[in-house]
Amino acid sequence: MAAARAPHGANVPPKVIVKKIYIEGHGGHHGGAWKVAYADFVTAMMAFFLLLWLLGATTEKQRKGIAEYFAPTLIDTHAIGIGGSGLLGGETILSQQKLGNVASNASRATPGVVQPGPKGGAGSGGTSSAAEDKKNFETMRRHLAEQIALSSRLAKLATHVRFVPTRDGLRIDLVDDADYSMFGLGTTMLEPEAAELIGLIAASVKDTDNPIMIRGHTDSLRFGDPRAMNNWMLSSGRAEATRRRLAMGGLSDARFERIEGVADREPMIENDPTDPRNRRVAITLLYRKSVFSR
C-alpha cells in the first residue's frame, strides 16, 4: 500500500515552530521593588501607631522612666548611688524623715574617670570626679546642718530640708507643709527665713564647681483666673526667685544650668495632689562632667 503523501507534497515531516511568549510579572519594568517599599511603609506606620498608643497609655512619670532607661549615661550608678541607696539615703538633715534606705559609707571610684577643672583637677591615679563630688556633698551637708542648728530663726526649718541623691547629683528639697510655706501663699516672694536658708546654701556651695539645676513644684490647687496666674507660672517664678537669691549669695551666672517649673506634674505625695508638701523647690548640685579615658 503506498504511503500517504505529506501535506506539502513530499514524504518529509512538517516543520514544528515553537513560539515562546514571555509574560512579565505584575508591575511591568518596576518588578517587585514596590513590594519592599510598601513593606517598609507598613512597618513604619505600625511603629508609629505603637508609639502613639504608648504615649496615650502611660503617665508622664512612666515615660520619663522609659526615656532614662534608653538614654546613655557616663556615670557609674553603682558608684554614685541611685535613689535611696546612695549618699544620705534620702534623709533630712536631722535624719528623721527618710525617703530611701540608708546606704553604706563605702564609696567606689568609677574606673577610667579623670577629674577635670582647676579645683577638680585630675588627681593621681585617675581619681573619680563623681566620688570627689560625693565627698564634697557630704561636707556641704554637715556644714549646712551646723549653720541651721546655730540659728534660732532657722532651727524650725530643719525638717523642711531634705537631701536626695539622684543619678544627676545631690538634690536639696525645700519642702512646705501645713504649718509653714517657703513663699507667700500664691506668690513668688520668699519668706525671710527661707531667704536666709537659701543664702546659707549659697555660701556652702559657692566654692565648688558643680553646675546647679533648680526646679519649682506646686500643689494642684487652682487659681481663680488662670490667665493672671497659674501653677506653671508660679512654679517657674519660684524657681527663678530661688536662683536670684543664690546669685545674691555669690554664685556666678555660669553655675546655673537649668531653671524650670513643672507645676503639679510631679507630686511628692502622689495620692493627694493638694497636699501642701507637694509645694517645694528642688536645688540639684549636678555632678561635674567627667572624661573617660580610652
PDB file of C-alpha atoms in Angstrom:
ATOM      1  CA  MET A   1       0.000   0.000   0.000  1.00  0.00           C
ATOM      2  CA  ALA A   2       1.510   3.239  -0.972  1.00  0.00           C
ATOM      3  CA  ALA A   3       2.482   5.683   1.779  1.00  0.00           C
ATOM      4  CA  ALA A   4       0.297   8.710   2.120  1.00  0.00           C
ATOM      5  CA  ARG A   5       1.754  11.812   0.748  1.00  0.00           C
ATOM      6  CA  ALA A   6       2.834  14.528   3.096  1.00  0.00           C
ATOM      7  CA  PRO A   7       0.722  17.657   3.078  1.00  0.00           C
ATOM      8  CA  HIS A   8       3.460  19.526   1.351  1.00  0.00           C
ATOM      9  CA  GLY A   9       3.749  17.050  -1.472  1.00  0.00           C
ATOM     10  CA  ALA A  10       6.871  15.278  -0.201  1.00  0.00           C
ATOM     11  CA  ASN A  11       7.429  12.478   2.192  1.00  0.00           C
ATOM     12  CA  VAL A  12       9.064  14.838   4.692  1.00  0.00           C
ATOM     13  CA  PRO A  13       7.766  15.546   8.233  1.00  0.00           C
ATOM     14  CA  PRO A  14       6.353  19.034   8.642  1.00  0.00           C
ATOM     15  CA  LYS A  15       8.410  21.616  10.439  1.00  0.00           C
ATOM     16  CA  VAL A  16       7.406  22.377  14.004  1.00  0.00           C
ATOM     17  CA  ILE A  17       7.733  26.021  15.040  1.00  0.00           C
ATOM     18  CA  VAL A  18       7.842  26.694  18.779  1.00  0.00           C
ATOM     19  CA  LYS A  19       6.867  30.209  19.772  1.00  0.00           C
ATOM     20  CA  LYS A  20       7.991  31.275  23.250  1.00  0.00           C
ATOM     21  CA  ILE A  21       5.951  34.009  24.886  1.00  0.00           C
ATOM     22  CA  TYR A  22       7.471  35.796  27.890  1.00  0.00           C
ATOM     23  CA  ILE A  23       4.908  37.257  30.275  1.00  0.00           C
ATOM     24  CA  GLU A  24       6.288  39.977  32.533  1.00  0.00           C
ATOM     25  CA  GLY A  25       5.319  39.984  36.166  1.00  0.00           C
ATOM     26  CA  HIS A  26       2.736  42.388  37.515  1.00  0.00           C
ATOM     27  CA  GLY A  27       4.234  45.825  37.773  1.00  0.00           C
ATOM     28  CA  GLY A  28       5.978  45.890  34.422  1.00  0.00           C
ATOM     29  CA  HIS A  29       9.503  47.172  34.348  1.00  0.00           C
ATOM     30  CA  HIS A  30       9.395  48.033  38.080  1.00  0.00           C
ATOM     31  CA  GLY A  31       9.459  44.370  39.090  1.00  0.00           C
ATOM     32  CA  GLY A  32       8.872  43.672  42.818  1.00  0.00           C
ATOM     33  CA  ALA A  33      10.731  46.685  44.252  1.00  0.00           C
ATOM     34  CA  TRP A  34       7.470  48.383  45.156  1.00  0.00           C
ATOM     35  CA  LYS A  35       6.639  45.492  47.474  1.00  0.00           C
ATOM     36  CA  VAL A  36       9.762  46.159  49.530  1.00  0.00           C
ATOM     37  CA  ALA A  37       8.945  49.855  49.754  1.00  0.00           C
ATOM     38  CA  TYR A  38       5.370  49.087  50.748  1.00  0.00           C
ATOM     39  CA  ALA A  39       6.532  46.665  53.446  1.00  0.00           C
ATOM     40  CA  ASP A  40       8.853  49.330  54.872  1.00  0.00           C
ATOM     41  CA  PHE A  41       5.990  51.826  54.876  1.00  0.00           C
ATOM     42  CA  VAL A  42       3.655  49.421  56.698  1.00  0.00           C
ATOM     43  CA  THR A  43       6.360  48.653  59.276  1.00  0.00           C
ATOM     44  CA  ALA A  44       6.983  52.347  59.872  1.00  0.00           C
ATOM     45  CA  MET A  45       3.264  53.027  60.285  1.00  0.00           C
ATOM     46  CA  MET A  46       2.922  50.142  62.733  1.00  0.00           C
ATOM     47  CA  ALA A  47       5.802  51.530  64.797  1.00  0.00           C
ATOM     48  CA  PHE A  48       4.258  54.999  64.665  1.00  0.00           C
ATOM     49  CA  PHE A  49       0.852  53.828  65.904  1.00  0.00           C
ATOM     50  CA  LEU A  50       2.551  51.742  68.597  1.00  0.00           C
ATOM     51  CA  LEU A  51       4.346  54.887  69.757  1.00  0.00           C
ATOM     52  CA  LEU A  52       1.062  56.809  69.852  1.00  0.00           C
ATOM     53  CA  TRP A  53      -0.515  54.032  71.885  1.00  0.00           C
ATOM     54  CA  LEU A  54       2.365  54.041  74.372  1.00  0.00           C
ATOM     55  CA  LEU A  55       2.137  57.822  74.765  1.00  0.00           C
ATOM     56  CA  GLY A  56      -1.566  57.551  75.492  1.00  0.00           C
ATOM     57  CA  ALA A  57      -1.361  54.544  77.808  1.00  0.00           C
ATOM     58  CA  THR A  58       1.471  55.725  80.095  1.00  0.00           C
ATOM     59  CA  THR A  59       1.850  58.508  82.636  1.00  0.00           C
ATOM     60  CA  GLU A  60       4.405  61.288  82.404  1.00  0.00           C
ATOM     61  CA  LYS A  61       6.499  59.678  85.127  1.00  0.00           C
ATOM     62  CA  GLN A  62       6.480  56.322  83.311  1.00  0.00           C
ATOM     63  CA  ARG A  63       7.502  57.983  80.048  1.00  0.00           C
ATOM     64  CA  LYS A  64      10.345  59.748  81.807  1.00  0.00           C
ATOM     65  CA  GLY A  65      11.486  56.430  83.274  1.00  0.00           C
ATOM     66  CA  ILE A  66      11.425  54.805  79.834  1.00  0.00           C
ATOM     67  CA  ALA A  67      13.409  57.703  78.371  1.00  0.00           C
ATOM     68  CA  GLU A  68      16.018  57.498  81.126  1.00  0.00           C
ATOM     69  CA  TYR A  69      16.301  53.742  80.602  1.00  0.00           C
ATOM     70  CA  PHE A  70      17.293  54.191  76.951  1.00  0.00           C
ATOM     71  CA  ALA A  71      19.355  57.353  77.498  1.00  0.00           C
ATOM     72  CA  PRO A  72      23.121  56.710  77.692  1.00  0.00           C
ATOM     73  CA  THR A  73      24.959  57.892  80.787  1.00  0.00           C
ATOM     74  CA  LEU A  74      28.616  58.381  81.574  1.00  0.00           C
ATOM     75  CA  ILE A  75      28.146  57.854  85.291  1.00  0.00           C
ATOM     76  CA  ASP A  76      28.581  54.575  87.101  1.00  0.00           C
ATOM     77  CA  THR A  77      25.296  54.379  89.001  1.00  0.00           C
ATOM     78  CA  HIS A  78      26.740  51.848  91.451  1.00  0.00           C
ATOM     79  CA  ALA A  79      29.483  54.299  92.338  1.00  0.00           C
ATOM     80  CA  ILE A  80      27.315  57.389  92.821  1.00  0.00           C
ATOM     81  CA  GLY A  81      24.239  55.682  94.285  1.00  0.00           C
ATOM     82  CA  ILE A  82      20.749  55.805  92.814  1.00  0.00           C
ATOM     83  CA  GLY A  83      17.635  56.753  94.753  1.00  0.00           C
ATOM     84  CA  GLY A  84      17.697  55.926  98.431  1.00  0.00           C
ATOM     85  CA  SER A  85      20.683  53.612  98.182  1.00  0.00           C
ATOM     86  CA  GLY A  86      23.233  56.380  97.674  1.00  0.00           C
ATOM     87  CA  LEU A  87      24.580  59.313  99.624  1.00  0.00           C
ATOM     88  CA  LEU A  88      22.483  60.283 102.688  1.00  0.00           C
ATOM     89  CA  GLY A  89      19.811  57.710 101.813  1.00  0.00           C
ATOM     90  CA  GLY A  90      17.265  60.434 101.054  1.00  0.00           C
ATOM     91  CA  GLU A  91      17.195  61.661 104.651  1.00  0.00           C
ATOM     92  CA  THR A  92      16.583  65.126 106.021  1.00  0.00           C
ATOM     93  CA  ILE A  93      19.466  66.851 107.734  1.00  0.00           C
ATOM     94  CA  LEU A  94      18.049  65.630 111.052  1.00  0.00           C
ATOM     95  CA  SER A  95      17.881  62.023 109.786  1.00  0.00           C
ATOM     96  CA  GLN A  96      14.275  61.697 110.916  1.00  0.00           C
ATOM     97  CA  GLN A  97      12.382  61.666 107.628  1.00  0.00           C
ATOM     98  CA  LYS A  98      13.724  59.117 105.180  1.00  0.00           C
ATOM     99  CA  LEU A  99      12.976  58.773 101.507  1.00  0.00           C
ATOM    100  CA  GLY A 100      15.013  55.616 100.983  1.00  0.00           C
ATOM    101  CA  ASN A 101      17.297  53.025 102.504  1.00  0.00           C
ATOM    102  CA  VAL A 102      20.470  54.141 104.280  1.00  0.00           C
ATOM    103  CA  ALA A 103      23.493  53.068 102.307  1.00  0.00           C
ATOM    104  CA  SER A 104      26.949  52.030 103.329  1.00  0.00           C
ATOM    105  CA  ASN A 105      29.531  54.781 103.802  1.00  0.00           C
ATOM    106  CA  ALA A 106      31.892  52.995 101.471  1.00  0.00           C
ATOM    107  CA  SER A 107      32.422  54.732  98.146  1.00  0.00           C
ATOM    108  CA  ARG A 108      33.788  53.243  94.977  1.00  0.00           C
ATOM    109  CA  ALA A 109      35.602  55.087  92.224  1.00  0.00           C
ATOM    110  CA  THR A 110      34.374  54.950  88.653  1.00  0.00           C
ATOM    111  CA  PRO A 111      37.039  53.277  86.503  1.00  0.00           C
ATOM    112  CA  GLY A 112      38.648  55.433  83.851  1.00  0.00           C
ATOM    113  CA  VAL A 113      37.182  58.762  85.013  1.00  0.00           C
ATOM    114  CA  VAL A 114      39.531  61.749  85.066  1.00  0.00           C
ATOM    115  CA  GLN A 115      38.692  64.768  87.185  1.00  0.00           C
ATOM    116  CA  PRO A 116      38.608  67.991  85.133  1.00  0.00           C
ATOM    117  CA  GLY A 117      38.996  71.656  86.027  1.00  0.00           C
ATOM    118  CA  PRO A 118      41.395  73.568  88.272  1.00  0.00           C
ATOM    119  CA  LYS A 119      39.514  72.883  91.504  1.00  0.00           C
ATOM    120  CA  GLY A 120      38.672  69.344  90.490  1.00  0.00           C
ATOM    121  CA  GLY A 121      41.902  68.763  88.563  1.00  0.00           C
ATOM    122  CA  ALA A 122      42.986  65.303  87.554  1.00  0.00           C
ATOM    123  CA  GLY A 123      44.407  63.645  90.618  1.00  0.00           C
ATOM    124  CA  SER A 124      46.957  60.892  90.796  1.00  0.00           C
ATOM    125  CA  GLY A 125      45.696  57.520  89.772  1.00  0.00           C
ATOM    126  CA  GLY A 126      42.675  58.883  87.839  1.00  0.00           C
ATOM    127  CA  THR A 127      40.513  59.782  90.869  1.00  0.00           C
ATOM    128  CA  SER A 128      36.789  59.707  90.099  1.00  0.00           C
ATOM    129  CA  SER A 129      35.170  63.141  89.951  1.00  0.00           C
ATOM    130  CA  ALA A 130      31.872  61.532  90.983  1.00  0.00           C
ATOM    131  CA  ALA A 131      33.460  60.128  94.143  1.00  0.00           C
ATOM    132  CA  GLU A 132      35.045  63.514  94.854  1.00  0.00           C
ATOM    133  CA  ASP A 133      31.686  65.220  94.376  1.00  0.00           C
ATOM    134  CA  LYS A 134      30.056  62.814  96.832  1.00  0.00           C
ATOM    135  CA  LYS A 135      32.674  63.744  99.408  1.00  0.00           C
ATOM    136  CA  ASN A 136      32.055  67.448  98.797  1.00  0.00           C
ATOM    137  CA  PHE A 137      28.283  66.930  99.067  1.00  0.00           C
ATOM    138  CA  GLU A 138      28.681  65.285 102.464  1.00  0.00           C
ATOM    139  CA  THR A 139      30.898  68.136 103.676  1.00  0.00           C
ATOM    140  CA  MET A 140      28.347  70.656 102.469  1.00  0.00           C
ATOM    141  CA  ARG A 141      25.501  68.819 104.201  1.00  0.00           C
ATOM    142  CA  ARG A 142      27.308  68.803 107.533  1.00  0.00           C
ATOM    143  CA  HIS A 143      28.213  72.459 107.263  1.00  0.00           C
ATOM    144  CA  LEU A 144      24.652  73.431 106.399  1.00  0.00           C
ATOM    145  CA  ALA A 145      23.251  71.392 109.304  1.00  0.00           C
ATOM    146  CA  GLU A 146      25.634  73.118 111.721  1.00  0.00           C
ATOM    147  CA  GLN A 147      24.681  76.568 110.459  1.00  0.00           C
ATOM    148  CA  ILE A 148      20.957  75.825 110.791  1.00  0.00           C
ATOM    149  CA  ALA A 149      21.429  74.473 114.313  1.00  0.00           C
ATOM    150  CA  LEU A 150      23.241  77.659 115.360  1.00  0.00           C
ATOM    151  CA  SER A 151      20.381  79.891 114.198  1.00  0.00           C
ATOM    152  CA  SER A 152      17.275  80.095 116.342  1.00  0.00           C
ATOM    153  CA  ARG A 153      15.392  81.575 113.368  1.00  0.00           C
ATOM    154  CA  LEU A 154      16.234  78.646 111.066  1.00  0.00           C
ATOM    155  CA  ALA A 155      16.013  75.750 113.530  1.00  0.00           C
ATOM    156  CA  LYS A 156      12.312  75.285 112.758  1.00  0.00           C
ATOM    157  CA  LEU A 157      13.153  74.777 109.060  1.00  0.00           C
ATOM    158  CA  ALA A 158      15.445  71.787 109.656  1.00  0.00           C
ATOM    159  CA  THR A 159      12.679  69.299 108.851  1.00  0.00           C
ATOM    160  CA  HIS A 160      11.851  71.204 105.665  1.00  0.00           C
ATOM    161  CA  VAL A 161      15.270  70.470 104.131  1.00  0.00           C
ATOM    162  CA  ARG A 162      15.773  67.056 102.538  1.00  0.00           C
ATOM    163  CA  PHE A 163      18.819  65.663 100.766  1.00  0.00           C
ATOM    164  CA  VAL A 164      18.054  63.172  97.994  1.00  0.00           C
ATOM    165  CA  PRO A 165      20.809  61.536  95.877  1.00  0.00           C
ATOM    166  CA  THR A 166      19.905  61.149  92.207  1.00  0.00           C
ATOM    167  CA  ARG A 167      21.693  59.909  89.116  1.00  0.00           C
ATOM    168  CA  ASP A 168      22.414  63.562  88.228  1.00  0.00           C
ATOM    169  CA  GLY A 169      23.805  64.673  91.578  1.00  0.00           C
ATOM    170  CA  LEU A 170      22.548  65.710  95.006  1.00  0.00           C
ATOM    171  CA  ARG A 171      19.088  67.270  95.191  1.00  0.00           C
ATOM    172  CA  ILE A 172      18.205  69.608  98.067  1.00  0.00           C
ATOM    173  CA  ASP A 173      14.437  69.809  98.518  1.00  0.00           C
ATOM    174  CA  LEU A 174      12.982  72.810 100.344  1.00  0.00           C
ATOM    175  CA  VAL A 175       9.545  71.471 101.247  1.00  0.00           C
ATOM    176  CA  ASP A 176       6.435  73.227 102.559  1.00  0.00           C
ATOM    177  CA  ASP A 177       3.954  71.702 104.979  1.00  0.00           C
ATOM    178  CA  ALA A 178       0.648  72.654 106.536  1.00  0.00           C
ATOM    179  CA  ASP A 179       2.366  74.904 109.109  1.00  0.00           C
ATOM    180  CA  TYR A 180       4.969  76.710 107.030  1.00  0.00           C
ATOM    181  CA  SER A 181       5.478  77.855 103.436  1.00  0.00           C
ATOM    182  CA  MET A 182       8.793  78.954 101.941  1.00  0.00           C
ATOM    183  CA  PHE A 183       6.933  81.541  99.828  1.00  0.00           C
ATOM    184  CA  GLY A 184       4.000  83.801 100.475  1.00  0.00           C
ATOM    185  CA  LEU A 185       0.804  81.942  99.626  1.00  0.00           C
ATOM    186  CA  GLY A 186       0.245  82.090  95.867  1.00  0.00           C
ATOM    187  CA  THR A 187       3.264  84.371  95.316  1.00  0.00           C
ATOM    188  CA  THR A 188       6.920  84.153  94.328  1.00  0.00           C
ATOM    189  CA  MET A 189       8.089  86.177  97.345  1.00  0.00           C
ATOM    190  CA  LEU A 190      10.415  84.268  99.682  1.00  0.00           C
ATOM    191  CA  GLU A 191       9.693  84.353 103.384  1.00  0.00           C
ATOM    192  CA  PRO A 192      12.577  85.917 105.379  1.00  0.00           C
ATOM    193  CA  GLU A 193      13.634  82.626 106.975  1.00  0.00           C
ATOM    194  CA  ALA A 194      13.544  80.827 103.614  1.00  0.00           C
ATOM    195  CA  ALA A 195      15.647  83.558 102.013  1.00  0.00           C
ATOM    196  CA  GLU A 196      18.174  83.227 104.828  1.00  0.00           C
ATOM    197  CA  LEU A 197      18.238  79.444 104.409  1.00  0.00           C
ATOM    198  CA  ILE A 198      18.915  79.716 100.661  1.00  0.00           C
ATOM    199  CA  GLY A 199      21.673  82.197 101.475  1.00  0.00           C
ATOM    200  CA  LEU A 200      23.306  79.558 103.675  1.00  0.00           C
ATOM    201  CA  ILE A 201      23.064  77.031 100.840  1.00  0.00           C
ATOM    202  CA  ALA A 202      24.745  79.531  98.516  1.00  0.00           C
ATOM    203  CA  ALA A 203      27.602  80.035 100.977  1.00  0.00           C
ATOM    204  CA  SER A 204      28.010  76.266 101.343  1.00  0.00           C
ATOM    205  CA  VAL A 205      28.313  75.563  97.603  1.00  0.00           C
ATOM    206  CA  LYS A 206      29.984  78.789  96.459  1.00  0.00           C
ATOM    207  CA  ASP A 207      33.498  77.299  96.396  1.00  0.00           C
ATOM    208  CA  THR A 208      32.542  74.234  94.346  1.00  0.00           C
ATOM    209  CA  ASP A 209      32.406  73.841  90.570  1.00  0.00           C
ATOM    210  CA  ASN A 210      29.204  71.817  90.359  1.00  0.00           C
ATOM    211  CA  PRO A 211      26.539  73.130  87.962  1.00  0.00           C
ATOM    212  CA  ILE A 212      23.150  73.819  89.512  1.00  0.00           C
ATOM    213  CA  MET A 213      19.625  72.965  88.381  1.00  0.00           C
ATOM    214  CA  ILE A 214      16.544  74.459  90.072  1.00  0.00           C
ATOM    215  CA  ARG A 215      13.027  73.082  89.674  1.00  0.00           C
ATOM    216  CA  GLY A 216       9.857  74.556  91.142  1.00  0.00           C
ATOM    217  CA  HIS A 217       6.838  72.445  92.167  1.00  0.00           C
ATOM    218  CA  THR A 218       3.305  73.331  93.304  1.00  0.00           C
ATOM    219  CA  ASP A 219       0.288  71.504  94.630  1.00  0.00           C
ATOM    220  CA  SER A 220      -2.789  71.042  92.428  1.00  0.00           C
ATOM    221  CA  LEU A 221      -4.888  73.877  93.878  1.00  0.00           C
ATOM    222  CA  ARG A 222      -6.090  76.152  91.079  1.00  0.00           C
ATOM    223  CA  PHE A 223      -6.237  79.912  90.765  1.00  0.00           C
ATOM    224  CA  GLY A 224      -9.434  81.835  90.145  1.00  0.00           C
ATOM    225  CA  ASP A 225      -8.186  83.427  86.926  1.00  0.00           C
ATOM    226  CA  PRO A 226      -5.570  81.152  85.284  1.00  0.00           C
ATOM    227  CA  ARG A 227      -4.754  83.894  82.777  1.00  0.00           C
ATOM    228  CA  ALA A 228      -3.412  86.095  85.558  1.00  0.00           C
ATOM    229  CA  MET A 229      -1.642  83.331  87.493  1.00  0.00           C
ATOM    230  CA  ASN A 230      -1.462  79.559  87.259  1.00  0.00           C
ATOM    231  CA  ASN A 231       0.674  76.760  88.658  1.00  0.00           C
ATOM    232  CA  TRP A 232       3.027  76.806  85.671  1.00  0.00           C
ATOM    233  CA  MET A 233       3.772  80.464  86.186  1.00  0.00           C
ATOM    234  CA  LEU A 234       4.004  80.034  89.952  1.00  0.00           C
ATOM    235  CA  SER A 235       6.431  77.104  89.868  1.00  0.00           C
ATOM    236  CA  SER A 236       8.635  78.799  87.262  1.00  0.00           C
ATOM    237  CA  GLY A 237       8.588  82.086  89.171  1.00  0.00           C
ATOM    238  CA  ARG A 238       9.572  80.395  92.437  1.00  0.00           C
ATOM    239  CA  ALA A 239      12.440  78.594  90.724  1.00  0.00           C
ATOM    240  CA  GLU A 240      13.662  81.911  89.335  1.00  0.00           C
ATOM    241  CA  ALA A 241      13.275  83.622  92.732  1.00  0.00           C
ATOM    242  CA  THR A 242      15.434  80.872  94.235  1.00  0.00           C
ATOM    243  CA  ARG A 243      18.051  81.390  91.513  1.00  0.00           C
ATOM    244  CA  ARG A 244      18.163  85.132  92.214  1.00  0.00           C
ATOM    245  CA  ARG A 245      18.684  84.506  95.927  1.00  0.00           C
ATOM    246  CA  LEU A 246      21.503  82.051  95.234  1.00  0.00           C
ATOM    247  CA  ALA A 247      23.086  84.582  92.880  1.00  0.00           C
ATOM    248  CA  MET A 248      22.885  87.222  95.622  1.00  0.00           C
ATOM    249  CA  GLY A 249      24.796  84.753  97.797  1.00  0.00           C
ATOM    250  CA  GLY A 250      27.772  84.826  95.426  1.00  0.00           C
ATOM    251  CA  LEU A 251      27.035  82.155  92.797  1.00  0.00           C
ATOM    252  CA  SER A 252      28.040  83.159  89.279  1.00  0.00           C
ATOM    253  CA  ASP A 253      25.511  83.037  86.467  1.00  0.00           C
ATOM    254  CA  ALA A 254      27.574  80.348  84.693  1.00  0.00           C
ATOM    255  CA  ARG A 255      26.805  77.902  87.526  1.00  0.00           C
ATOM    256  CA  PHE A 256      23.093  77.731  86.656  1.00  0.00           C
ATOM    257  CA  GLU A 257      22.472  75.081  84.041  1.00  0.00           C
ATOM    258  CA  ARG A 258      18.663  74.792  84.096  1.00  0.00           C
ATOM    259  CA  ILE A 259      15.821  76.698  85.754  1.00  0.00           C
ATOM    260  CA  GLU A 260      12.339  75.251  85.279  1.00  0.00           C
ATOM    261  CA  GLY A 261       8.866  74.929  86.734  1.00  0.00           C
ATOM    262  CA  VAL A 262       6.777  71.760  86.441  1.00  0.00           C
ATOM    263  CA  ALA A 263       3.598  72.952  88.222  1.00  0.00           C
ATOM    264  CA  ASP A 264       1.824  69.995  89.905  1.00  0.00           C
ATOM    265  CA  ARG A 265       3.021  67.356  87.423  1.00  0.00           C
ATOM    266  CA  GLU A 266       5.488  65.643  89.784  1.00  0.00           C
ATOM    267  CA  PRO A 267       3.815  65.474  93.214  1.00  0.00           C
ATOM    268  CA  MET A 268       5.767  64.180  96.174  1.00  0.00           C
ATOM    269  CA  ILE A 269       2.535  62.891  97.735  1.00  0.00           C
ATOM    270  CA  GLU A 270       1.044  61.146  94.725  1.00  0.00           C
ATOM    271  CA  ASN A 271      -2.189  60.016  96.361  1.00  0.00           C
ATOM    272  CA  ASP A 272      -3.029  63.587  97.420  1.00  0.00           C
ATOM    273  CA  PRO A 273      -2.041  66.207  94.822  1.00  0.00           C
ATOM    274  CA  THR A 274      -3.389  69.005  97.049  1.00  0.00           C
ATOM    275  CA  ASP A 275      -1.085  68.103  99.955  1.00  0.00           C
ATOM    276  CA  PRO A 276       1.000  71.205 100.875  1.00  0.00           C
ATOM    277  CA  ARG A 277       4.166  69.068 100.918  1.00  0.00           C
ATOM    278  CA  ASN A 278       3.916  68.959  97.135  1.00  0.00           C
ATOM    279  CA  ARG A 279       4.899  72.640  97.180  1.00  0.00           C
ATOM    280  CA  ARG A 280       8.670  72.654  97.057  1.00  0.00           C
ATOM    281  CA  VAL A 281      11.772  73.939  95.319  1.00  0.00           C
ATOM    282  CA  ALA A 282      14.467  71.436  94.360  1.00  0.00           C
ATOM    283  CA  ILE A 283      18.065  72.668  94.102  1.00  0.00           C
ATOM    284  CA  THR A 284      20.235  69.992  92.466  1.00  0.00           C
ATOM    285  CA  LEU A 285      24.023  70.069  92.603  1.00  0.00           C
ATOM    286  CA  LEU A 286      24.920  68.269  89.406  1.00  0.00           C
ATOM    287  CA  TYR A 287      27.908  66.018  89.014  1.00  0.00           C
ATOM    288  CA  ARG A 288      30.699  67.637  87.073  1.00  0.00           C
ATOM    289  CA  LYS A 289      31.329  66.499  83.531  1.00  0.00           C
ATOM    290  CA  SER A 290      33.693  63.518  83.534  1.00  0.00           C
ATOM    291  CA  VAL A 291      36.097  62.470  80.821  1.00  0.00           C
ATOM    292  CA  PHE A 292      36.516  58.750  80.181  1.00  0.00           C
ATOM    293  CA  SER A 293      39.958  57.576  79.140  1.00  0.00           C
ATOM    294  CA  ARG A 294      40.092  55.430  76.038  1.00  0.00           C
TER     295      ARG A 294
END
